Coordinates of C-alpha atoms in Angstrom, one line a residue:
X1 CA 15.6 22.4 -18.9
X2 CA 12.7 20.6 -18.6
X3 CA 14.4 17.3 -19.6
X4 CA 17.4 18.0 -17.6
X5 CA 16.7 19.4 -14.1
X6 CA 13.8 20.0 -12.3
X7 CA 12.9 22.8 -9.3
X8 CA 10.0 21.7 -7.3
X9 CA 9.1 24.6 -5.9
X10 CA 10.3 28.2 -6.5
X11 CA 11.4 28.6 -2.6
X12 CA 13.8 25.2 -3.0
X13 CA 17.4 25.9 -2.8
X14 CA 18.1 22.7 -4.7
X15 CA 17.5 21.6 -7.9
X16 CA 16.9 17.5 -9.3
X17 CA 18.8 15.9 -12.2
X18 CA 16.6 14.2 -14.6
X19 CA 19.0 12.6 -16.3
X20 CA 22.7 11.7 -15.5
X21 CA 24.8 15.0 -15.5
X22 CA 28.6 15.1 -15.7
X23 CA 30.9 17.5 -13.7
X24 CA 31.7 20.6 -15.4
X25 CA 28.4 20.6 -17.1
X26 CA 26.9 23.9 -17.6
X27 CA 23.4 23.8 -16.3
X28 CA 20.9 27.1 -17.2
X29 CA 19.2 28.4 -14.2
X30 CA 17.9 31.4 -13.0
X31 CA 19.1 33.4 -16.0
X32 CA 22.6 31.9 -15.8
X33 CA 24.5 29.0 -16.2
X34 CA 25.3 26.6 -13.1
X35 CA 28.4 24.7 -13.3
X36 CA 28.5 21.2 -11.5
X37 CA 31.3 20.9 -9.2
X38 CA 30.6 16.9 -9.5
X39 CA 29.0 14.2 -11.2
X40 CA 25.2 14.2 -10.3
X41 CA 23.5 11.1 -11.0
X42 CA 19.2 10.9 -12.2
X43 CA 17.5 11.1 -9.3
X44 CA 19.7 13.1 -7.1
X45 CA 19.8 16.5 -6.2
X46 CA 22.4 19.6 -6.2
X47 CA 22.6 23.0 -4.7
X48 CA 21.0 25.8 -6.6
X49 CA 22.9 28.2 -4.7
X50 CA 25.8 28.5 -1.8
X51 CA 24.3 26.7 1.0
X52 CA 26.1 27.8 4.4
X53 CA 26.8 25.1 6.9
X54 CA 23.8 24.9 9.3
X55 CA 21.5 26.3 6.7
X56 CA 18.3 24.9 5.5
X57 CA 17.9 22.3 2.8
X58 CA 14.2 23.1 1.0
X59 CA 12.3 20.9 -1.5
X60 CA 8.7 21.1 -2.2
X61 CA 8.8 24.2 -0.2
X62 CA 9.6 22.4 2.7
X63 CA 12.4 22.0 5.3
X64 CA 13.6 18.4 4.4
X65 CA 17.4 18.7 5.9
X66 CA 20.4 21.2 7.3
X67 CA 23.8 21.5 5.5
X68 CA 26.2 19.9 8.0
X69 CA 29.1 21.7 6.2
X70 CA 29.1 24.4 3.3
X71 CA 27.7 23.3 0.0
X72 CA 29.0 25.3 -2.9
X73 CA 26.6 26.0 -5.9
X74 CA 26.4 23.2 -8.4
X75 CA 27.6 20.6 -5.4
X76 CA 25.9 17.2 -5.2
X77 CA 23.9 16.6 -1.9
X78 CA 24.8 13.3 -0.1
X79 CA 24.5 12.0 3.5
X80 CA 28.0 13.4 4.0
X81 CA 27.1 17.3 3.5
X82 CA 23.4 16.7 4.4
X83 CA 21.6 15.5 7.8
X84 CA 17.8 15.3 8.7
X85 CA 15.8 18.2 10.3
X86 CA 12.1 18.8 9.8
X87 CA 9.8 21.5 10.4
X88 CA 7.6 21.8 13.8
X89 CA 4.2 21.9 13.8
X90 CA 1.5 23.7 15.6
X91 CA -2.3 24.7 15.2
X92 CA -3.9 25.2 12.1
X93 CA -3.0 28.2 10.5
X94 CA -5.8 30.0 8.2
X95 CA -8.7 28.5 6.4
X96 CA -7.6 26.0 3.7
X97 CA -9.7 26.4 0.6
X98 CA -9.6 23.8 -2.3
X99 CA -10.7 24.0 -5.6
X100 CA -11.9 20.3 -6.7
X101 CA -10.8 19.3 -10.2
X102 CA -13.0 18.7 -13.0
X103 CA -14.8 15.6 -12.7
X104 CA -17.6 16.0 -15.3
X105 CA -16.6 13.3 -17.6
X106 CA -16.8 10.6 -14.6
X107 CA -19.9 11.6 -12.9
X108 CA -21.9 9.1 -14.4
X109 CA -19.5 6.5 -14.6
X110 CA -19.9 3.5 -12.8
X111 CA -17.6 0.2 -11.8
X112 CA -19.0 -3.3 -11.8
X113 CA -18.6 -4.4 -8.0
X114 CA -20.1 -6.9 -5.4
X115 CA -22.8 -4.9 -3.3
X116 CA -23.1 -6.0 0.1
X117 CA -26.2 -5.6 2.5
X118 CA -24.7 -2.9 4.5
X119 CA -23.9 -0.6 1.3
X120 CA -20.5 -1.3 0.8
X121 CA -19.5 -2.4 -2.6
X122 CA -16.7 -4.8 -3.3
X123 CA -14.4 -4.9 -6.3
X124 CA -13.4 -8.7 -5.4
X125 CA -15.7 -11.5 -3.9
X126 CA -13.4 -13.3 -1.4
X127 CA -14.0 -15.9 1.2
X128 CA -11.3 -15.4 3.9
X129 CA -10.2 -18.3 6.4
X130 CA -7.9 -16.8 9.2
X131 CA -6.6 -18.0 12.4
X132 CA -7.2 -16.0 15.7
X133 CA -3.8 -17.2 17.1
X134 CA -0.3 -18.6 15.4
X135 CA -1.3 -22.1 16.7
X136 CA -3.9 -22.5 14.1
X137 CA -1.3 -21.8 11.2
X138 CA -0.8 -25.3 10.5
X139 CA -4.4 -25.9 10.2
X140 CA -4.9 -23.1 8.1
X141 CA -2.4 -24.8 5.8
X142 CA -4.2 -28.1 6.0
X143 CA -7.8 -26.1 4.5
X144 CA -5.8 -24.0 2.0
X145 CA -4.3 -27.4 0.3
X146 CA -7.8 -28.9 0.5
X147 CA -9.7 -26.3 -1.1
X148 CA -7.7 -24.9 -3.4
X149 CA -6.8 -28.5 -4.9
X150 CA -10.2 -29.5 -5.2
X151 CA -12.1 -26.2 -6.1
X152 CA -9.7 -25.5 -9.0
X153 CA -8.1 -22.4 -7.0
X154 CA -4.4 -23.7 -7.0
X155 CA -2.0 -21.4 -8.6
X156 CA 0.1 -23.2 -11.5
X157 CA 3.0 -24.8 -10.0
X158 CA 5.5 -23.5 -12.5
X159 CA 8.6 -23.6 -10.1
X160 CA 7.5 -27.3 -9.1
X161 CA 8.1 -27.9 -12.9
X162 CA 11.2 -26.2 -13.0
X163 CA 12.8 -28.4 -10.2
X164 CA 11.1 -31.4 -11.7
X165 CA 12.8 -30.9 -15.0
X166 CA 16.6 -30.1 -13.5
X167 CA 15.8 -33.3 -11.3
X168 CA 15.4 -35.1 -14.5
X169 CA 18.2 -33.6 -16.4
X170 CA 20.4 -34.7 -13.1
X171 CA 19.1 -38.4 -13.6
X172 CA 20.2 -38.3 -17.0
X173 CA 23.7 -37.6 -15.9
X174 CA 23.9 -33.9 -17.5
X175 CA 26.7 -31.5 -16.0
X176 CA 26.2 -28.7 -13.6
X177 CA 27.2 -26.3 -16.3
X178 CA 23.8 -27.8 -18.4
X179 CA 21.8 -27.5 -15.5
X180 CA 23.0 -24.2 -14.7
X181 CA 22.4 -22.9 -18.4
X182 CA 18.5 -24.3 -18.5
X183 CA 16.1 -21.3 -19.5
X184 CA 12.9 -21.5 -18.0
X185 CA 9.7 -19.6 -19.8
X186 CA 7.5 -17.4 -18.4
X187 CA 5.5 -18.1 -15.3
X188 CA 2.2 -18.9 -17.5
X189 CA -0.1 -17.6 -14.6
X190 CA -3.9 -18.4 -15.5
X191 CA -7.4 -18.9 -14.2
X192 CA -8.0 -22.6 -13.7
X193 CA -11.0 -23.8 -15.9
X194 CA -11.6 -26.1 -13.6
X195 CA -13.0 -23.5 -11.0
X196 CA -16.0 -25.0 -9.1
X197 CA -17.5 -21.7 -8.2
X198 CA -17.3 -19.1 -11.1
X199 CA -18.2 -16.1 -9.2
X200 CA -15.7 -16.3 -6.2
X201 CA -12.4 -14.7 -7.1
X202 CA -10.7 -16.7 -4.4
X203 CA -10.8 -18.0 -1.1
X204 CA -7.8 -16.4 0.8
X205 CA -5.9 -18.3 4.0
X206 CA -4.3 -15.8 6.2
X207 CA -1.5 -16.4 8.4
X208 CA 0.4 -14.4 11.3
X209 CA 2.3 -14.7 14.2
X210 CA 0.1 -12.8 16.6
X211 CA -2.8 -13.6 19.3
X212 CA -0.9 -14.6 22.3
X213 CA 2.3 -14.6 24.0
X214 CA 2.6 -10.4 23.2
X215 CA 1.3 -7.7 24.8
X216 CA -2.7 -7.6 25.0
X217 CA -2.6 -4.4 22.7
X218 CA -1.1 -6.3 20.2
X219 CA -3.8 -9.1 20.4
X220 CA -6.8 -6.6 20.8
X221 CA -5.3 -4.8 17.7
X222 CA -5.3 -8.2 16.1
X223 CA -8.6 -8.7 16.5
X224 CA -9.5 -5.1 15.3
X225 CA -7.6 -5.7 12.1
X226 CA -9.4 -9.3 11.2
X227 CA -12.4 -7.5 12.1
X228 CA -12.1 -5.4 9.5
X229 CA -11.1 -8.0 7.0
X230 CA -14.2 -9.7 7.6
X231 CA -16.1 -6.8 7.6
X232 CA -14.6 -5.6 4.2
X233 CA -16.7 -5.3 1.2
X234 CA -14.2 -7.7 -0.9
X235 CA -15.6 -10.3 1.6
X236 CA -18.3 -12.5 1.4
X237 CA -17.9 -14.4 4.6
X238 CA -15.4 -15.9 6.6
X239 CA -14.2 -19.1 8.7
X240 CA -12.1 -18.6 11.9
X241 CA -10.2 -20.7 13.7
X242 CA -9.4 -20.4 17.4
X243 CA -7.4 -22.5 19.8
X244 CA -9.3 -21.3 22.7
X245 CA -6.9 -20.1 25.5
X246 CA -5.1 -17.4 23.8
X247 CA -5.0 -13.7 24.4
X248 CA -7.2 -12.9 21.1
X249 CA -10.5 -14.2 22.2
X250 CA -13.5 -15.0 20.1
X251 CA -15.5 -12.5 22.2
X252 CA -12.9 -9.9 21.3
X253 CA -13.5 -10.5 17.7
X254 CA -17.3 -10.4 17.6
X255 CA -17.1 -6.9 19.7
X256 CA -14.5 -5.4 16.9
X257 CA -16.9 -6.8 14.4
X258 CA -19.9 -5.1 15.7
X259 CA -18.2 -1.8 16.5
X260 CA -17.4 -1.7 12.6
X261 CA -20.7 -2.7 11.7
X262 CA -23.7 -3.4 14.2
X263 CA -25.8 -4.7 11.2
X264 CA -23.4 -7.6 10.2
X265 CA -24.9 -10.3 8.7
X266 CA -22.2 -12.1 6.5
X267 CA -21.6 -15.7 6.8
X268 CA -19.5 -16.0 9.9
X269 CA -18.0 -19.7 11.0
X270 CA -15.6 -19.6 14.4
X271 CA -14.4 -22.8 15.4
X272 CA -12.5 -23.5 18.9
X273 CA -10.1 -26.3 18.6
X274 CA -10.1 -26.6 22.5
X275 CA -13.9 -27.4 22.5
X276 CA -14.0 -29.8 19.7
X277 CA -13.7 -33.7 19.9
X278 CA -10.8 -33.9 17.9
X279 CA -8.6 -31.9 15.6
X280 CA -10.3 -34.2 12.7
X281 CA -13.9 -33.4 13.7
X282 CA -13.0 -29.6 14.0
X283 CA -11.3 -29.5 10.4
X284 CA -14.1 -31.7 9.0
X285 CA -16.5 -29.1 10.5
X286 CA -14.8 -26.2 9.3
X287 CA -15.0 -27.8 5.5
X288 CA -18.4 -28.9 5.4
X289 CA -19.5 -25.2 6.8
X290 CA -17.2 -23.3 4.7
X291 CA -18.4 -25.2 1.7
X292 CA -21.8 -24.0 2.2
X293 CA -21.0 -20.7 2.7
X294 CA -18.8 -20.9 -0.4
X295 CA -22.2 -21.9 -2.3
X296 CA -24.1 -18.8 -1.0
X297 CA -21.0 -16.4 -1.8
X298 CA -21.1 -17.9 -5.2
X299 CA -24.6 -16.5 -5.9
X300 CA -23.5 -12.7 -5.7
X301 CA -22.5 -11.1 -8.9
X302 CA -21.2 -8.0 -10.2
X303 CA -23.6 -4.9 -10.8
X304 CA -23.0 -1.2 -11.4
X305 CA -21.9 1.1 -8.8
X306 CA -20.9 4.6 -8.4
X307 CA -17.4 5.8 -8.0
X308 CA -18.1 7.0 -4.9
X309 CA -18.1 3.3 -3.1
X310 CA -14.3 3.3 -4.2
X311 CA -11.9 3.5 -1.2
X312 CA -8.2 3.9 -2.4
X313 CA -5.4 2.7 -0.3
X314 CA -2.6 5.3 -1.0
X315 CA 0.8 3.8 -0.5
X316 CA 4.7 4.0 -2.0
X317 CA 7.3 1.7 -1.1
X318 CA 11.0 1.0 -2.5
X319 CA 10.6 4.7 -3.3
X320 CA 13.4 6.4 -5.4
X321 CA 14.2 10.3 -6.3
X322 CA 11.7 10.2 -8.9
X323 CA 8.8 9.1 -6.6
X324 CA 7.8 12.3 -5.8
X325 CA 8.1 13.9 -9.1
X326 CA 6.3 11.6 -11.2
X327 CA 4.2 8.6 -9.6
X328 CA 3.1 10.0 -6.1
X329 CA 1.5 13.6 -7.4
X330 CA -0.3 11.7 -10.2
X331 CA -1.7 9.3 -7.6
X332 CA -2.5 12.4 -5.6
X333 CA -4.3 13.8 -8.7
X334 CA -6.2 10.5 -8.7
X335 CA -7.0 10.7 -5.4
X336 CA -8.4 14.5 -5.9
X337 CA -10.5 13.3 -8.5
X338 CA -12.1 10.3 -6.4
X339 CA -12.7 12.7 -3.4
X340 CA -14.4 15.3 -5.8
X341 CA -16.6 12.1 -6.7
X342 CA -17.5 11.6 -3.1
X343 CA -15.3 8.5 -2.7
X344 CA -12.7 8.0 0.0
X345 CA -8.8 7.6 0.0
X346 CA -6.5 6.5 2.7
X347 CA -3.1 8.0 3.1
X348 CA -0.8 6.3 5.7
X349 CA 2.8 5.8 6.5
X350 CA 3.1 8.3 9.4
X351 CA 7.1 8.2 9.7
X352 CA 6.7 9.4 6.1
X353 CA 4.6 12.8 6.9
X354 CA 7.6 14.2 9.0
X355 CA 8.0 17.4 8.0
X356 CA 4.7 18.0 6.5
X357 CA 2.4 17.8 9.2
X358 CA 1.6 21.3 9.3
X359 CA 0.0 20.9 5.6
X360 CA -2.1 18.4 6.5
X361 CA -3.3 20.1 9.7
X362 CA -4.2 23.3 8.1
X363 CA -6.3 21.2 5.3
X364 CA -7.9 19.5 8.3
X365 CA -11.9 20.3 8.0
X366 CA -12.4 20.6 12.0
X367 CA -9.7 21.3 15.0
X368 CA -10.7 18.0 16.3
X369 CA -9.4 16.0 13.1
X370 CA -6.2 18.4 13.0
X371 CA -5.6 17.9 16.8
X372 CA -6.0 13.8 16.3
X373 CA -3.3 13.7 13.9
X374 CA -1.1 16.0 15.8
X375 CA -1.5 14.1 18.8
X376 CA -0.8 10.5 17.2
X377 CA 2.3 12.0 15.4
X378 CA 3.7 13.3 18.6
X379 CA 3.0 9.5 20.2
X380 CA 4.4 7.7 17.5
X381 CA 7.6 9.8 17.2
X382 CA 8.0 9.6 21.2
X383 CA 7.4 5.8 20.8
X384 CA 10.1 5.6 18.5
X385 CA 12.7 7.9 20.4
X386 CA 12.1 6.2 23.6
X387 CA 13.7 3.1 22.5
X388 CA 16.5 4.8 20.7
X389 CA 15.0 5.0 17.4
X390 CA 13.3 8.2 15.3
X391 CA 11.5 8.7 12.2
X392 CA 14.9 10.0 10.8
X393 CA 16.0 6.3 10.7
X394 CA 13.3 5.5 8.1
X395 CA 15.1 5.8 5.0
X396 CA 16.4 2.3 3.4
X397 CA 19.6 1.9 1.8
X398 CA 18.0 1.7 -1.3
X399 CA 16.1 4.9 -0.8
X400 CA 19.3 6.9 0.0
X401 CA 21.4 5.3 -3.1
X402 CA 18.2 6.5 -5.3
X403 CA 18.2 10.1 -4.0
X404 CA 16.2 10.4 -0.8
X405 CA 18.8 11.2 1.7
X406 CA 16.9 12.3 4.8
X407 CA 13.3 11.1 5.9
X408 CA 11.8 14.6 5.6
X409 CA 12.9 14.7 1.9
X410 CA 11.2 11.2 1.7
X411 CA 8.2 12.6 3.4
X412 CA 7.9 15.6 1.0
X413 CA 7.6 13.3 -1.9
X414 CA 5.6 10.9 -0.2
X415 CA 3.0 13.2 1.0
X416 CA 2.3 13.9 -2.8
X417 CA 0.2 10.9 -2.8
X418 CA -2.3 12.6 -0.4
X419 CA -3.3 15.3 -3.6
X420 CA -4.6 18.7 -2.3
X421 CA -8.2 17.5 -0.9
X422 CA -9.0 18.7 2.9
X423 CA -8.3 15.9 5.3
X424 CA -11.9 14.7 6.7
X425 CA -11.0 12.0 9.2
X426 CA -8.0 10.7 11.1
X427 CA -7.8 6.8 11.9
X428 CA -5.8 5.2 14.4
X429 CA -4.5 1.8 13.7
X430 CA -6.7 -0.5 13.4
X431 CA -10.1 1.7 12.6
X432 CA -12.3 1.2 9.8
X433 CA -12.6 3.9 7.4
X434 CA -16.3 5.4 6.9
X435 CA -15.9 9.3 6.3
X436 CA -16.0 10.3 2.6
X437 CA -12.6 12.2 1.5
X438 CA -9.2 12.1 2.5
X439 CA -8.4 10.0 5.2
X440 CA -5.1 9.9 7.3
X441 CA -4.0 6.6 9.1
X442 CA -1.7 5.8 11.6
X443 CA 0.6 2.9 10.5
X444 CA 4.4 2.4 9.7
X445 CA 5.9 2.9 6.5
X446 CA 6.9 -0.8 6.3
X447 CA 5.2 -2.0 3.1
X448 CA 3.3 -5.0 4.0
X449 CA 2.3 -3.8 7.3
X450 CA 1.0 -0.3 5.7
X451 CA -1.3 -2.0 2.9
X452 CA -2.3 -5.0 5.7
X453 CA -3.6 -2.2 7.6
X454 CA -5.2 0.1 4.9
X455 CA -7.1 -2.7 3.6
X456 CA -8.2 -3.7 7.1
X457 CA -9.6 -0.1 7.0
X458 CA -11.6 -0.8 4.0
X459 CA -9.7 0.3 0.9
X460 CA -11.0 -2.1 -1.4
X461 CA -8.0 -1.2 -3.9
X462 CA -4.6 0.1 -3.1
X463 CA -2.4 2.4 -5.4
X464 CA 1.3 1.6 -4.5
X465 CA 3.9 3.3 -6.3
X466 CA 7.4 2.3 -6.4
X467 CA 11.0 3.7 -7.9
X468 CA 13.0 0.5 -6.9
X469 CA 10.4 -2.3 -7.5
X470 CA 8.7 -4.4 -4.9
X471 CA 6.3 -7.7 -5.2
X472 CA 4.0 -6.3 -2.4
X473 CA 0.1 -7.8 -2.6
X474 CA -2.6 -8.4 -0.4
X475 CA -5.1 -11.1 0.2
X476 CA -8.2 -9.5 -0.6
X477 CA -7.7 -6.2 -2.5
X478 CA -6.2 -5.8 -5.7
X479 CA -2.8 -3.7 -5.4
X480 CA -1.9 -1.5 -8.7
X481 CA 1.8 -1.2 -8.8
X482 CA 3.0 2.1 -10.4
X483 CA 6.6 2.8 -11.4
X484 CA 8.2 6.1 -11.0
X485 CA 10.4 5.5 -13.9
X486 CA 10.1 3.8 -17.2
X487 CA 13.7 1.9 -16.7
X488 CA 11.8 0.1 -13.6
X489 CA 8.6 -0.5 -15.9
X490 CA 10.8 -2.0 -18.9
X491 CA 12.9 -4.0 -16.4
X492 CA 10.4 -5.2 -13.8
X493 CA 7.4 -5.7 -16.1
X494 CA 6.0 -8.7 -14.3
X495 CA 5.4 -6.5 -11.5
X496 CA 4.5 -3.2 -12.8
X497 CA 0.9 -2.2 -13.7
X498 CA 1.6 1.5 -14.7
X499 CA 4.3 3.5 -15.8
X500 CA 4.6 7.3 -15.3
X501 CA 8.0 7.8 -16.5
X502 CA 7.0 10.1 -18.9
X503 CA 5.8 12.5 -16.5
X504 CA 9.5 12.8 -15.8
X505 CA 10.6 13.2 -19.6
X506 CA 7.8 15.9 -19.9
X507 CA 5.7 13.8 -22.6
X508 CA 2.8 13.9 -20.3
X509 CA 1.3 16.1 -17.6
X510 CA 0.6 14.9 -13.7
X511 CA -3.0 15.8 -14.4
X512 CA -3.3 13.5 -17.5
X513 CA -1.5 10.6 -15.9
X514 CA -4.1 10.7 -12.9
X515 CA -6.6 10.7 -14.9
X516 CA -5.3 7.5 -16.9
X517 CA -4.8 5.9 -13.3
X518 CA -8.6 6.4 -12.6
X519 CA -9.4 4.8 -15.9
X520 CA -7.2 1.8 -14.7
X521 CA -8.9 1.8 -11.3
X522 CA -12.1 1.5 -12.6
X523 CA -10.9 -1.5 -15.1
X524 CA -9.5 -3.1 -11.8
X525 CA -12.2 -2.6 -9.8
X526 CA -15.0 -4.0 -12.4
X527 CA -12.6 -7.5 -12.7
X528 CA -11.7 -6.6 -16.5
X529 CA -7.9 -6.3 -15.1
X530 CA -6.2 -8.5 -12.9
X531 CA -3.2 -6.6 -11.5
X532 CA 0.4 -8.0 -11.6
X533 CA 0.1 -8.8 -8.0
X534 CA -3.2 -10.8 -8.2
X535 CA -1.4 -12.6 -11.2
X536 CA 1.8 -13.5 -9.2
X537 CA -0.6 -14.6 -6.3
X538 CA 0.9 -11.9 -4.0
X539 CA -1.0 -12.1 -1.0
X540 CA 1.0 -10.2 1.9
X541 CA -0.4 -10.3 5.4
X542 CA 1.7 -8.7 8.2
X543 CA -0.4 -7.2 11.1
X544 CA 1.5 -4.4 12.9
X545 CA 2.7 -5.2 16.2
X546 CA 2.6 -1.5 17.7
X547 CA 6.2 -1.3 18.8
X548 CA 8.6 0.6 16.7
X549 CA 8.2 -0.1 13.0
X550 CA 9.3 2.6 10.6

């Protein structure tokens, strides 16, 4: 039974198919045989008992939907017979007690990180170049080409070479069939041997579409987000380009930096075009000052740091019906291990905590923490409802095709990334994380917006689970991509770092996989291992405009 179906919680009235099942197949369950009324693909669910119309659908012990018509025992669940429903949440009920996992083997463990003067420790050593307003994006592009080409930081131009090869075949008179049949080899990603600054992992050039023309809330939040990136332990210093007349003023940025770090002392160059004699003069000044800053940043070297200095972003995207069975709970155990070692973990995606709010409220260390979480959840949901949306619209077509039929069903599995440790802090966007333990952060579930926010809150490494595959990365923090199933890990090996599929087949436990992930975290944090997202140059950055993004 372990390798065929799974009941996640004894209270559940549905089972998950761990492999493709055929209609008419006999499934041993609860002391008798259950006959499937139709085929059930792997990752999908079917009724473990007769479910009357209007009755609750339960998974993970949570309400995840409601039957819109009778669902006979052995019938597959689908969007035609199940609709979204989720439990309400109230004040904390009872005292939460957590037994931390045994972390004795990691008590004296360390990673090789970049120690900053404020006590933060980075897993990478980057220089940041960022605009305060989209009007400066083209100038950021000029600086990007100049620095990357001349400092040995440019990625291998593999796709340029492919186009050049095809152009040559065309000039030689080859047919469309010959050109179409041309096979290219791997991407050949590598670290350039001509790098000028060997202790700098990269200069990261951010682009965005904000800073003016929208709401003042958006521009203020953008300043807060950029301040979080500048204050981030993976950043040695920053160059900021401002036009001058935009909503996102340099004074707001400086205030946001001071709010996060009153003793901020990193090199920070802010250049304002409308105060410069010419564009050429501004960019030339930016190049000189940035180069000198890079010289200083290159003096920083890795040194041992305790694991308590790690802050993990916990994210899922392109989720499938196995995400909440394998990858998410394994990451949750990794988070619990780190929390037991006095580190931090950030669980975000508020639309994907719908239906499990009470669990996190009960796990909150203080009433004010629980109250803030409940207030932010209700405000987010109300904002979505006000424009005709709602959390129930979160699941994507890909989620639904692979067995996640309702938002509450998706949320119950997504919440497993948060492990079982107490909630020590709740962050509104774009606040910075400082409290050890599990932090909840108000963000959308949208992949890049969420990861962008988690890193802006101080996550110096992100654990990103996926069942369908996604190329999401981040400019300054390594993103470890974790597959929920082995088919994905094999098929998209160029973007997947860890395969948790053996949890599904029963070949390993959630706890063992969580421990393995922690070991990989230490290797990545130390710079010994580059993530696939880093090797592929996936530097995604999208600030959240606080409208309705789910």
